[in-house]
Amino acid sequence: MTETVESSQTPVLAEDEKNPVARLLGMLWRDKFALCAALFILLMVLCAVFGPLLLGDAASHQNLRGRNAPPFSWSNGWLFILGADALGRPLLARIVVAAQNTMMVASGAVACSMIIGTALGMIAGYASRRVGEAIMRLADVIMSFPSLLLAVIVLYVFAPSVGNLIVVLAITRIPVYLRTSRAEVLEVRERMFVQAAQVMGASTGRIVFCHILPVIMPTIVTIATLDFAFVMLAESSLSFLGIGIQSPEITWGLMVSQGRSYLVHAWWLSFWPGLAIILTTLSLNLLSNWLRIALDPVQRWRLEIGGKSND
Amino acid sequence: MSRLFRQRAVTSLFSLLGLIVLVFFLSRLTGDPTSLFLPIDATDAMRENFRELHGLNDPLLLQFWHYIVDLTHLDFGESIRKARPAIDVVIEAFGWTFQLAIMTMALVAFCAIVLGSIAAFRVGGKFDRLVSLVSLIGASAPDFWIAIVAIVIFSINIGWLPTSGTGSIAHWILPIAVLFIRPFGLILQVVRGSMISALGSAYVKTAKAKGVKNTPIIFVHTLRNAMLPVITVMGDQAAALLNGAVVVETIFGFPGVGKLMIDSILQRDFNVILAAIMVTALAIFIMNLLIDVAYLFLDPRIRY
């Protein structure tokens, strides 16, 4: 959440007397949908960070007597509330542990593509025309590739590790940030405060990082939230096709894929990890919708008066 | 218009060439198809023969040169797996994908435009909120998971629909239904947003003041003006479908171009991968041109 805090400190509103963090949290409290979404994401992040430490052993401990144990039965203990997989490992523990790989790939890919894409976009928007054109053509080339197909080929050639997965997914998502930030910079650089800074002799670096970046940051953060969901789905698809993370490592997509062979007798093997994916992406979408309004000084009042806001 | 066409053709050709180079060399890095296609006890002479037959003994750059020269005669090479010209294999698979994409997009366009327009007419109402929630869930769902859940419910438990394959109309229902969900959610959001801003404009107020009924206002006056962004997003989604819905085609055993590409990559059938990329690229190029023509019809102010 550090970016959101920074961006609400931008000198847009004069009545910023309250602490910006408290103010943002207040807005979040009034929108219950966004609050639930934020809490769910927080829970998933906690799972990703602490899950493998706490439940790592339970998730890999095989218990052949409990093979494909059905869900909603307390007889095996609370870890088995969602059932067990084909080797008798508790699904709840496995979902919690798998959150780490899923989140790591998604956040790594989003962070890389956001930083590189935004930097290139700002260069394309602020530097000379020829440089900008060259960068945009590069983005066009990346965009015209069928990204899933390219990912498949690349991951088939190089070993599908977390690092490679992050690189492949990041490359396919760079154009999104590049185009957005360039378009925003082209508009912002014509505004009065940028011209004022130029007249006062500010260096290019200072103008770009201190004057332009804070203005375009809310848009970028909103897109990144949405993109996080997209990357998660892409990673799951790759794992599902068998070219993402390889077992014994686990991700949610891989769990869905592993459960596919037991579909007829044990639907829960595929169902729960899929539900984890859908709830996370749904939360991210809701949060992104909320962020778009919360970080926009013009529309922010909608959330502060607490009216109908989740559209 | 012809200037636009030429400009587009040049940039597309440029990126297609880049893609061909990349895929040509990357796919050959995955290994030698010989070990996949010959039995494990094949003699060295047989292996040598196989490599010679498919031109795998030449240096990579020479192989690439041969490939490009053949391409200029519209010869896309042989498929090792099917022992037929690669282009025939691809066109057959593309036919399936094309039908699937057309039917899905037609259904998506109809449902999303009608429901989105009605939702936009009463912003914040019950219908609007319901539709927004449904579309948001649709846009968040992983398609492979929905496919699996649908198979469990409709094929295994109720037994109405076949789990995979082709042959009857019933085989089309599940793939189309699963592919429908995500584009539907996305496009519905765009239709709704675009209609809300169009409904706030002056000509709508004029029409209302004249006493025009609601239905013509939505579907005659406003919709046409709200269609531009919708068509753009629809184009993106259709392009994704034309590239082959890899996951859905794999799950339902649908013989489309996405499944063909995955199988060809895994079995190192290089010529088919390249031919498939070129065919889908051509299809997407044509579709983008059609979209530009559609802009002209929708908004006479646009000139190319």
Coordinates of C-alpha atoms in Angstrom, one line a residue:
Chain A
M1 CA 0.0 0.0 0.0
T2 CA 3.0 2.3 0.1
E3 CA 2.3 3.7 -3.4
T4 CA -1.2 4.7 -2.5
V5 CA 0.0 6.5 0.5
E6 CA 2.5 8.4 -1.5
S7 CA 0.1 9.4 -4.2
S8 CA -2.5 10.7 -1.8
Q9 CA 0.2 13.0 -0.5
T10 CA 0.4 14.7 -3.9
P11 CA -0.3 18.4 -3.5
V12 CA -3.7 18.3 -5.1
L13 CA -6.0 19.1 -2.3
A14 CA -5.4 21.8 0.2
E15 CA -7.7 20.5 2.9
D16 CA -5.4 17.6 3.6
E17 CA -5.3 18.2 7.3
K18 CA -5.9 14.6 8.4
N19 CA -3.2 12.0 8.0
P20 CA -3.5 10.7 4.4
V21 CA -3.3 7.1 5.6
A22 CA -6.2 7.6 8.0
R23 CA -8.2 9.3 5.3
L24 CA -7.7 6.5 2.9
L25 CA -8.6 3.9 5.5
G26 CA -11.7 5.9 6.4
M27 CA -12.8 5.8 2.7
L28 CA -12.1 2.1 2.6
W29 CA -14.2 1.5 5.8
R30 CA -17.2 3.2 4.1
D31 CA -17.1 1.0 1.0
K32 CA -17.8 -2.5 2.4
F33 CA -17.2 -4.3 -0.8
A34 CA -13.8 -2.8 -1.2
L35 CA -13.1 -3.4 2.5
C36 CA -13.9 -7.2 2.2
A37 CA -11.7 -7.3 -0.9
A38 CA -8.8 -5.6 0.8
L39 CA -9.1 -7.9 3.9
F40 CA -9.2 -11.0 1.6
I41 CA -6.1 -9.8 -0.2
L42 CA -4.4 -9.1 3.1
L43 CA -5.3 -12.7 4.2
M44 CA -3.8 -14.1 1.0
V45 CA -0.6 -12.1 1.5
L46 CA -0.3 -13.4 5.0
C47 CA -0.8 -16.9 3.7
A48 CA 1.8 -16.4 1.1
V49 CA 4.4 -15.0 3.6
F50 CA 3.8 -17.3 6.6
G51 CA 1.9 -20.3 5.1
P52 CA 4.9 -22.4 4.1
L53 CA 6.5 -21.8 7.6
L54 CA 3.4 -22.9 9.5
L55 CA 1.8 -25.5 7.3
G56 CA 4.7 -26.6 5.1
D57 CA 5.0 -30.0 6.8
A58 CA 1.3 -30.7 6.9
A59 CA 0.9 -29.8 3.2
S60 CA 3.5 -32.4 2.1
H61 CA 2.8 -35.1 4.7
Q62 CA 1.2 -38.1 2.8
N63 CA -1.4 -40.1 4.5
L64 CA -2.6 -42.9 2.2
R65 CA -5.5 -43.8 4.4
G66 CA -7.0 -40.4 3.9
R67 CA -6.8 -40.5 0.1
N68 CA -9.3 -38.2 -1.6
A69 CA -11.0 -37.7 1.8
P70 CA -14.3 -35.8 1.2
P71 CA -14.6 -32.2 2.4
F72 CA -16.7 -30.9 5.4
S73 CA -15.8 -33.7 7.7
W74 CA -14.2 -33.0 11.1
S75 CA -13.1 -36.6 11.7
N76 CA -9.5 -36.0 10.4
G77 CA -9.0 -32.6 12.1
W78 CA -9.6 -29.1 11.0
L79 CA -6.9 -29.2 8.3
F80 CA -9.0 -31.6 6.4
I81 CA -12.1 -29.5 6.3
L82 CA -11.7 -29.0 2.6
G83 CA -10.9 -32.6 2.0
A84 CA -7.6 -34.3 1.0
D85 CA -5.9 -34.9 -2.3
A86 CA -4.9 -38.2 -4.0
L87 CA -2.0 -38.7 -1.6
G88 CA -4.0 -37.8 1.5
R89 CA -2.5 -34.4 1.9
P90 CA -4.9 -31.8 3.4
L91 CA -6.2 -29.4 0.7
L92 CA -6.6 -26.5 3.0
A93 CA -2.9 -26.6 4.0
R94 CA -1.9 -27.1 0.4
I95 CA -3.9 -24.1 -0.8
V96 CA -2.3 -21.9 1.9
V97 CA 1.2 -23.1 1.0
A98 CA 0.5 -22.7 -2.8
A99 CA -0.4 -19.1 -2.2
Q100 CA 3.3 -18.3 -1.9
N101 CA 4.3 -19.4 -5.4
T102 CA 1.2 -18.0 -6.9
M103 CA 1.6 -14.6 -5.3
M104 CA 5.4 -14.5 -5.8
V105 CA 5.0 -15.1 -9.6
A106 CA 2.2 -12.6 -9.9
S107 CA 3.7 -9.8 -7.8
G108 CA 7.2 -10.3 -9.3
A109 CA 5.8 -10.1 -12.9
V110 CA 3.6 -7.1 -12.1
A111 CA 6.4 -5.2 -10.3
C112 CA 8.9 -5.8 -13.1
S113 CA 6.6 -4.9 -15.9
M114 CA 5.3 -1.9 -14.0
I115 CA 8.7 -0.5 -13.3
I116 CA 10.2 -1.1 -16.7
G117 CA 7.0 -0.2 -18.6
T118 CA 6.5 3.0 -16.7
A119 CA 10.1 4.1 -17.1
L120 CA 10.0 3.4 -20.8
G121 CA 6.7 5.1 -21.1
M122 CA 7.9 8.2 -19.4
I123 CA 11.0 8.3 -21.6
A124 CA 8.8 7.8 -24.7
G125 CA 6.5 10.6 -23.6
Y126 CA 9.1 13.1 -22.5
A127 CA 12.1 12.4 -24.7
S128 CA 12.5 13.4 -28.3
R129 CA 10.0 12.3 -30.9
R130 CA 12.3 9.8 -32.5
V131 CA 13.1 7.9 -29.3
G132 CA 9.4 7.8 -28.5
E133 CA 8.5 6.3 -31.8
A134 CA 11.2 3.7 -31.5
I135 CA 9.9 2.6 -28.1
M136 CA 6.3 2.5 -29.3
R137 CA 7.2 0.3 -32.2
L138 CA 8.8 -2.1 -29.7
A139 CA 5.6 -2.1 -27.7
D140 CA 3.7 -2.9 -30.9
V141 CA 5.9 -5.8 -31.7
I142 CA 5.4 -7.3 -28.2
M143 CA 1.7 -6.7 -28.4
S144 CA 1.3 -8.4 -31.7
F145 CA 2.7 -11.7 -30.3
P146 CA 0.2 -14.2 -29.1
S147 CA 1.5 -14.0 -25.5
L148 CA 0.4 -17.4 -24.1
L149 CA 1.9 -19.2 -27.1
L150 CA 5.2 -17.3 -26.8
A151 CA 5.3 -18.1 -23.1
V152 CA 4.7 -21.8 -23.9
I153 CA 7.6 -21.9 -26.3
V154 CA 10.0 -20.0 -24.0
L155 CA 9.1 -22.1 -21.0
Y156 CA 9.5 -25.2 -23.0
V157 CA 13.0 -24.2 -24.0
F158 CA 14.2 -22.9 -20.7
A159 CA 13.3 -24.7 -17.4
P160 CA 10.0 -23.4 -16.0
S161 CA 11.1 -22.0 -12.7
V162 CA 9.6 -19.1 -10.7
G163 CA 12.2 -16.7 -12.1
N164 CA 11.7 -17.6 -15.7
L165 CA 7.9 -17.5 -15.3
I166 CA 8.2 -14.0 -13.9
V167 CA 10.4 -12.8 -16.8
V168 CA 8.1 -14.3 -19.4
L169 CA 4.9 -12.8 -17.9
A170 CA 6.6 -9.5 -17.2
I171 CA 7.7 -9.1 -20.9
T172 CA 4.2 -9.7 -22.2
R173 CA 2.7 -7.1 -19.8
I174 CA 5.2 -4.3 -20.3
P175 CA 3.3 -2.6 -23.2
V176 CA 0.2 -2.1 -21.0
Y177 CA 2.2 0.2 -18.6
L178 CA 4.2 1.7 -21.4
R179 CA 1.2 2.9 -23.4
T180 CA -0.7 4.2 -20.4
S181 CA 2.2 6.1 -18.9
R182 CA 3.2 7.6 -22.3
A183 CA -0.3 8.8 -22.9
E184 CA -0.5 10.3 -19.5
V185 CA 2.9 12.0 -19.7
L186 CA 2.0 13.5 -23.1
E187 CA -1.0 15.1 -21.5
V188 CA 0.6 16.1 -18.1
R189 CA 3.7 17.7 -19.7
E190 CA 1.6 20.4 -21.3
R191 CA 0.1 21.5 -17.9
M192 CA 1.0 24.8 -16.3
F193 CA 3.0 23.4 -13.3
V194 CA 5.3 21.5 -15.6
Q195 CA 6.0 24.6 -17.6
A196 CA 6.5 26.6 -14.4
A197 CA 9.1 24.0 -13.3
Q198 CA 10.8 24.3 -16.7
V199 CA 10.9 28.0 -16.5
M200 CA 12.4 27.9 -13.0
G201 CA 15.2 25.7 -14.4
A202 CA 14.4 22.3 -12.9
S203 CA 16.4 19.5 -14.4
T204 CA 14.6 16.9 -16.6
G205 CA 15.1 14.2 -14.0
R206 CA 13.5 16.4 -11.3
I207 CA 10.5 17.4 -13.5
V208 CA 9.9 13.7 -14.5
F209 CA 10.3 12.2 -11.0
C210 CA 9.0 15.0 -8.7
H211 CA 6.3 16.6 -10.9
I212 CA 5.0 14.2 -13.5
L213 CA 5.4 10.8 -11.7
P214 CA 3.2 11.6 -8.7
V215 CA 0.4 12.7 -11.1
I216 CA 0.4 9.5 -13.2
M217 CA 1.1 7.2 -10.3
P218 CA -2.6 6.7 -9.3
T219 CA -3.5 5.5 -12.8
I220 CA -0.5 3.1 -12.9
V221 CA -1.3 1.7 -9.5
T222 CA -4.9 1.1 -10.5
I223 CA -3.8 -0.7 -13.7
A224 CA -1.3 -2.7 -11.7
T225 CA -4.0 -4.0 -9.4
L226 CA -6.1 -5.1 -12.3
D227 CA -3.1 -6.6 -14.0
F228 CA -2.2 -8.6 -10.9
A229 CA -5.4 -10.5 -11.5
F230 CA -4.6 -11.0 -15.2
V231 CA -1.1 -12.3 -14.5
M232 CA -2.4 -14.6 -11.9
L233 CA -4.9 -16.1 -14.4
A234 CA -2.1 -16.4 -17.0
E235 CA 0.2 -18.1 -14.6
S236 CA -2.6 -20.5 -13.6
S237 CA -3.3 -21.3 -17.2
L238 CA 0.4 -22.1 -17.8
S239 CA 0.6 -24.2 -14.8
F240 CA -2.6 -25.9 -15.8
L241 CA -1.1 -26.7 -19.3
G242 CA 1.9 -28.3 -17.5
I243 CA 4.5 -25.7 -18.5
G244 CA 4.4 -23.5 -15.5
I245 CA 5.7 -24.3 -12.0
Q246 CA 6.5 -28.0 -11.8
S247 CA 5.5 -30.4 -9.0
P248 CA 6.6 -30.9 -6.1
E249 CA 6.3 -27.1 -6.0
I250 CA 2.7 -26.1 -6.1
T251 CA 0.5 -23.3 -7.3
W252 CA -3.2 -23.0 -7.4
G253 CA -3.3 -23.6 -11.2
L254 CA -1.2 -26.7 -10.9
M255 CA -3.6 -28.0 -8.1
V256 CA -6.6 -27.5 -10.4
S257 CA -4.7 -29.4 -13.1
Q258 CA -3.7 -32.2 -10.8
G259 CA -7.3 -32.7 -9.6
R260 CA -8.5 -33.0 -13.2
S261 CA -7.8 -36.7 -13.3
Y262 CA -10.0 -37.4 -10.3
L263 CA -12.9 -35.2 -11.5
V264 CA -15.5 -37.9 -11.5
H265 CA -14.9 -39.2 -7.9
A266 CA -13.4 -36.2 -6.1
W267 CA -14.5 -32.8 -7.5
W268 CA -13.1 -31.0 -4.5
L269 CA -9.5 -31.5 -5.7
S270 CA -10.0 -29.0 -8.5
F271 CA -12.8 -27.0 -7.0
W272 CA -11.2 -25.3 -4.0
P273 CA -7.9 -24.1 -5.6
G274 CA -10.0 -22.7 -8.4
L275 CA -12.2 -20.9 -5.9
A276 CA -9.1 -19.4 -4.3
I277 CA -8.1 -18.1 -7.7
I278 CA -11.5 -16.7 -8.5
L279 CA -11.9 -15.0 -5.1
T280 CA -8.5 -13.4 -5.3
T281 CA -9.0 -12.1 -8.8
L282 CA -12.5 -10.9 -7.9
S283 CA -11.1 -9.0 -4.8
L284 CA -8.4 -7.4 -7.0
N285 CA -10.9 -6.3 -9.5
L286 CA -13.1 -4.8 -6.8
L287 CA -10.1 -3.1 -5.2
S288 CA -9.0 -1.7 -8.5
N289 CA -12.4 -0.2 -9.1
W290 CA -12.3 1.4 -5.7
L291 CA -8.7 2.6 -6.1
R292 CA -9.6 4.3 -9.4
I293 CA -12.1 6.5 -7.5
A294 CA -10.2 6.8 -4.3
L295 CA -7.0 8.1 -5.9
D296 CA -8.8 10.5 -8.2
P297 CA -9.1 13.9 -6.5
V298 CA -12.1 14.8 -8.7
Q299 CA -14.2 11.7 -7.8
R300 CA -13.0 11.1 -4.3
W301 CA -16.0 12.8 -2.7
R302 CA -18.2 10.0 -3.8
L303 CA -16.4 7.7 -1.3
E304 CA -16.2 10.3 1.5
I305 CA -19.9 10.9 1.7
G306 CA -20.4 7.2 1.7
G307 CA -23.1 7.1 -1.0
K308 CA -23.6 4.4 -3.6
S309 CA -20.1 3.9 -4.8
N310 CA -19.5 0.4 -6.0
D311 CA -20.3 0.7 -9.6
Chain B
M1 CA -8.1 4.1 -46.7
S2 CA -5.5 2.6 -49.0
R3 CA -2.8 4.6 -47.2
L4 CA -4.0 3.1 -43.9
F5 CA -4.0 -0.4 -45.5
R6 CA -0.4 0.0 -46.7
Q7 CA 0.8 1.4 -43.4
R8 CA -0.8 -1.4 -41.5
A9 CA 0.5 -4.1 -43.9
V10 CA 4.0 -2.8 -43.5
T11 CA 4.0 -2.8 -39.7
S12 CA 2.2 -6.1 -39.5
L13 CA 4.7 -7.7 -41.9
F14 CA 7.5 -6.3 -39.9
S15 CA 6.3 -7.8 -36.6
L16 CA 5.3 -11.0 -38.2
L17 CA 8.8 -11.4 -39.6
G18 CA 10.2 -10.8 -36.1
L19 CA 7.9 -13.4 -34.7
I20 CA 8.8 -16.0 -37.4
V21 CA 12.6 -15.5 -36.7
L22 CA 12.0 -15.8 -32.9
V23 CA 9.8 -18.8 -33.1
F24 CA 11.9 -20.5 -35.8
F25 CA 15.1 -20.5 -33.6
L26 CA 13.4 -20.8 -30.2
S27 CA 11.4 -23.9 -31.3
R28 CA 14.6 -25.5 -32.6
L29 CA 16.2 -25.0 -29.3
T30 CA 13.6 -27.4 -27.7
G31 CA 15.4 -30.3 -29.3
D32 CA 15.5 -32.8 -32.1
P33 CA 12.2 -34.3 -33.3
T34 CA 14.0 -37.4 -34.4
S35 CA 14.0 -38.9 -30.9
L36 CA 10.3 -38.2 -30.6
F37 CA 9.2 -39.7 -33.8
L38 CA 11.4 -42.8 -34.3
P39 CA 11.1 -45.8 -32.1
I40 CA 13.7 -46.1 -29.3
D41 CA 15.5 -49.0 -31.0
A42 CA 15.9 -47.2 -34.3
T43 CA 19.4 -47.6 -35.9
D44 CA 21.7 -44.7 -36.4
A45 CA 21.2 -45.1 -40.2
M46 CA 17.4 -44.7 -39.7
R47 CA 17.9 -41.6 -37.6
E48 CA 20.3 -40.1 -40.1
N49 CA 17.8 -40.9 -42.8
F50 CA 15.0 -39.1 -40.9
R51 CA 17.1 -36.0 -40.3
E52 CA 18.2 -35.9 -43.9
L53 CA 14.5 -36.3 -45.1
H54 CA 13.3 -33.3 -43.0
G55 CA 16.4 -31.2 -43.6
L56 CA 17.5 -31.2 -40.0
N57 CA 21.1 -31.9 -40.7
D58 CA 21.8 -28.5 -42.3
P59 CA 23.2 -25.7 -40.2
L60 CA 20.4 -23.6 -38.5
L61 CA 21.0 -20.6 -40.7
L62 CA 20.8 -22.6 -43.8
Q63 CA 17.6 -24.3 -42.6
F64 CA 16.2 -20.8 -42.0
W65 CA 17.2 -19.7 -45.5
H66 CA 15.5 -22.7 -47.1
Y67 CA 12.4 -22.0 -45.1
I68 CA 12.2 -18.4 -46.2
V69 CA 12.9 -19.3 -49.8
D70 CA 10.1 -22.0 -49.7
L71 CA 7.8 -19.4 -48.1
T72 CA 8.1 -17.1 -51.1
H73 CA 6.6 -19.9 -53.1
L74 CA 3.9 -20.3 -50.5
D75 CA 5.3 -23.6 -49.5
F76 CA 5.0 -24.0 -45.7
G77 CA 6.7 -27.3 -45.5
E78 CA 5.5 -30.7 -44.3
S79 CA 4.0 -31.6 -40.9
I80 CA 6.2 -34.3 -39.5
R81 CA 3.4 -35.5 -37.2
K82 CA 0.7 -35.7 -39.8
A83 CA 2.8 -36.3 -42.9
R84 CA 0.8 -33.8 -44.8
P85 CA 1.5 -30.2 -45.9
A86 CA 1.6 -28.1 -42.7
I87 CA -0.7 -25.4 -44.2
D88 CA -3.5 -28.0 -44.8
V89 CA -3.3 -29.2 -41.2
V90 CA -3.4 -25.6 -40.0
I91 CA -6.3 -24.5 -42.2
E92 CA -8.4 -27.4 -41.1
A93 CA -7.8 -26.6 -37.4
F94 CA -8.3 -22.9 -38.1
G95 CA -11.7 -23.6 -39.6
W96 CA -12.9 -25.1 -36.3
T97 CA -11.4 -22.2 -34.2
F98 CA -13.0 -19.7 -36.6
Q99 CA -16.5 -21.1 -36.2
L100 CA -16.1 -21.3 -32.5
A101 CA -14.8 -17.7 -32.3
I102 CA -17.6 -16.3 -34.6
M103 CA -20.4 -18.0 -32.7
T104 CA -19.0 -17.0 -29.3
M105 CA -18.4 -13.4 -30.3
A106 CA -21.9 -13.0 -31.9
L107 CA -23.5 -14.3 -28.7
V108 CA -21.2 -12.1 -26.5
A109 CA -21.9 -9.0 -28.6
F110 CA -25.7 -9.5 -28.5
C111 CA -26.0 -10.2 -24.8
A112 CA -23.4 -7.6 -23.7
I113 CA -24.9 -4.8 -25.8
V114 CA -28.5 -5.5 -24.8
L115 CA -27.9 -6.0 -21.0
G116 CA -25.2 -3.3 -20.8
S117 CA -27.6 -0.7 -22.4
I118 CA -30.4 -1.6 -20.1
A119 CA -28.1 -1.4 -17.1
A120 CA -26.8 2.0 -18.2
F121 CA -30.3 3.3 -18.5
R122 CA -30.9 3.0 -14.8
V123 CA -27.5 3.6 -13.2
G124 CA -27.4 2.3 -9.6
G125 CA -30.6 0.4 -9.9
K126 CA -31.1 -3.2 -8.9
F127 CA -30.7 -4.5 -12.4
D128 CA -27.6 -2.4 -12.9
R129 CA -25.9 -3.7 -9.7
L130 CA -26.8 -7.3 -10.5
V131 CA -25.4 -7.1 -14.0
S132 CA -22.3 -5.3 -12.8
L133 CA -21.6 -8.0 -10.1
V134 CA -22.2 -10.8 -12.6
S135 CA -19.9 -9.3 -15.2
L136 CA -17.2 -8.6 -12.6
I137 CA -17.3 -12.3 -11.5
G138 CA -17.3 -13.4 -15.1
A139 CA -14.2 -11.2 -15.8
S140 CA -12.4 -12.7 -12.8
A141 CA -13.0 -16.4 -13.4
P142 CA -10.2 -18.6 -14.7
D143 CA -11.7 -20.3 -17.8
F144 CA -10.1 -23.7 -17.2
W145 CA -11.7 -23.9 -13.8
I146 CA -15.1 -22.9 -15.2
A147 CA -14.7 -25.6 -17.9
I148 CA -13.9 -28.2 -15.3
V149 CA -16.8 -27.2 -13.0
A150 CA -19.1 -27.2 -16.1
I151 CA -18.0 -30.7 -17.1
V152 CA -18.6 -32.0 -13.6
I153 CA -22.1 -30.5 -13.4
F154 CA -23.4 -30.9 -16.9
S155 CA -21.5 -33.9 -18.3
I156 CA -20.8 -36.1 -15.2
N157 CA -23.6 -35.4 -12.8
I158 CA -26.5 -34.5 -15.0
G159 CA -25.2 -36.2 -18.2
W160 CA -26.8 -33.8 -20.7
L161 CA -23.7 -32.8 -22.6
P162 CA -20.7 -34.7 -23.9
T163 CA -17.4 -34.0 -22.1
S164 CA -15.2 -33.5 -25.2
G165 CA -14.8 -34.0 -28.9
T166 CA -16.9 -32.8 -31.8
G167 CA -19.7 -34.3 -33.9
S168 CA -23.0 -32.9 -32.8
I169 CA -24.5 -29.6 -31.9
A170 CA -24.3 -30.6 -28.2
H171 CA -20.5 -30.7 -28.5
W172 CA -20.4 -26.9 -29.2
I173 CA -22.5 -25.9 -26.2
L174 CA -19.9 -26.2 -23.4
P175 CA -16.9 -24.7 -25.2
I176 CA -19.0 -21.7 -26.3
A177 CA -20.5 -21.2 -22.9
V178 CA -17.1 -21.3 -21.2
L179 CA -15.5 -19.0 -23.8
F180 CA -18.5 -16.7 -23.5
I181 CA -18.0 -15.7 -19.9
R182 CA -14.8 -13.6 -19.8
P183 CA -15.4 -11.4 -22.9
F184 CA -19.0 -11.0 -21.9
G185 CA -18.0 -9.6 -18.5
L186 CA -15.4 -7.2 -20.0
I187 CA -17.5 -6.0 -22.9
L188 CA -20.6 -5.5 -20.8
Q189 CA -18.6 -3.1 -18.5
V190 CA -17.4 -1.2 -21.6
V191 CA -20.9 -1.0 -23.1
R192 CA -22.3 0.2 -19.8
G193 CA -19.6 2.9 -19.3
S194 CA -19.9 4.1 -22.8
M195 CA -23.7 4.2 -22.8
I196 CA -23.8 6.1 -19.5
S197 CA -21.7 9.0 -21.0
A198 CA -23.7 8.9 -24.3
L199 CA -27.0 9.0 -22.4
G200 CA -25.9 12.2 -20.7
S201 CA -25.5 14.1 -23.9
A202 CA -27.7 16.8 -25.3
Y203 CA -29.2 15.0 -28.2
V204 CA -30.7 12.4 -25.8
K205 CA -32.3 15.2 -23.8
T206 CA -33.7 16.6 -27.1
A207 CA -35.1 13.2 -28.0
K208 CA -36.7 12.9 -24.6
A209 CA -38.2 16.3 -24.9
K210 CA -39.7 15.4 -28.2
G211 CA -41.4 12.5 -26.4
V212 CA -39.4 9.7 -28.0
K213 CA -39.9 6.4 -26.1
N214 CA -37.1 4.8 -24.1
T215 CA -36.5 1.9 -26.4
P216 CA -35.7 3.9 -29.5
I217 CA -33.6 6.3 -27.4
I218 CA -31.4 3.5 -26.2
F219 CA -31.2 1.4 -29.4
V220 CA -31.5 4.0 -32.1
H221 CA -30.1 7.3 -30.8
T222 CA -27.5 6.4 -28.3
L223 CA -26.2 2.9 -29.1
R224 CA -24.6 3.9 -32.4
N225 CA -22.6 6.7 -30.8
A226 CA -21.6 4.5 -27.9
M227 CA -20.3 1.7 -30.1
L228 CA -16.8 2.9 -30.9
P229 CA -15.0 1.9 -27.7
V230 CA -17.1 -1.3 -27.6
I231 CA -15.9 -2.3 -31.0
T232 CA -12.3 -1.7 -30.1
V233 CA -12.5 -4.0 -27.0
M234 CA -14.5 -6.6 -29.0
G235 CA -11.7 -6.6 -31.5
D236 CA -9.1 -7.4 -28.8
Q237 CA -11.2 -10.2 -27.4
A238 CA -11.9 -11.7 -30.9
A239 CA -8.2 -11.6 -31.6
A240 CA -7.6 -13.6 -28.5
L241 CA -10.2 -16.1 -29.5
L242 CA -8.7 -16.4 -33.1
N243 CA -5.3 -17.1 -31.6
G244 CA -6.9 -20.2 -30.3
A245 CA -8.5 -20.6 -26.9
V246 CA -5.6 -22.9 -26.0
V247 CA -6.9 -23.9 -22.6
V248 CA -10.5 -24.4 -23.4
E249 CA -9.7 -26.3 -26.6
T250 CA -7.4 -28.6 -24.7
I251 CA -9.9 -29.4 -22.0
F252 CA -12.8 -30.1 -24.4
G253 CA -10.6 -31.9 -26.9
F254 CA -11.6 -29.4 -29.6
P255 CA -9.5 -29.7 -32.7
G256 CA -8.9 -26.0 -33.0
V257 CA -5.7 -24.0 -33.8
G258 CA -4.8 -23.4 -30.1
K259 CA -4.7 -27.2 -29.4
L260 CA -2.8 -27.7 -32.6
M261 CA -0.2 -25.2 -31.6
I262 CA 0.3 -26.7 -28.1
D263 CA 0.6 -30.2 -29.5
S264 CA 3.0 -29.1 -32.3
I265 CA 5.2 -27.3 -29.8
L266 CA 5.3 -30.3 -27.4
Q267 CA 6.0 -32.7 -30.4
R268 CA 8.5 -30.4 -32.1
D269 CA 6.4 -30.1 -35.3
F270 CA 8.1 -26.9 -36.3
N271 CA 6.5 -26.2 -39.6
V272 CA 3.0 -26.5 -38.2
I273 CA 3.8 -24.0 -35.4
L274 CA 5.1 -21.4 -37.9
A275 CA 2.2 -22.0 -40.4
A276 CA -0.3 -21.6 -37.5
I277 CA 1.3 -18.3 -36.4
M278 CA 1.1 -16.9 -39.9
V279 CA -2.5 -18.0 -40.6
T280 CA -3.8 -16.5 -37.3
A281 CA -1.7 -13.4 -37.9
L282 CA -3.4 -12.9 -41.3
A283 CA -6.8 -13.5 -39.8
I284 CA -6.2 -10.9 -37.1
F285 CA -4.9 -8.5 -39.6
I286 CA -8.0 -8.8 -41.8
M287 CA -10.2 -8.4 -38.7
N288 CA -8.5 -5.2 -37.6
L289 CA -9.0 -3.8 -41.1
L290 CA -12.7 -4.7 -40.9
I291 CA -12.9 -2.9 -37.5
D292 CA -11.4 0.2 -39.1
V293 CA -14.1 0.0 -41.8
A294 CA -16.7 -0.3 -39.1
Y295 CA -15.5 2.9 -37.5
L296 CA -16.0 4.7 -40.8
F297 CA -19.6 3.5 -40.9
L298 CA -20.3 4.3 -37.3
D299 CA -18.7 7.7 -37.2
P300 CA -18.7 9.6 -40.5
R301 CA -16.4 12.2 -38.9
I302 CA -13.5 9.7 -39.0
R303 CA -11.3 9.9 -42.0
Y304 CA -8.3 7.8 -42.8

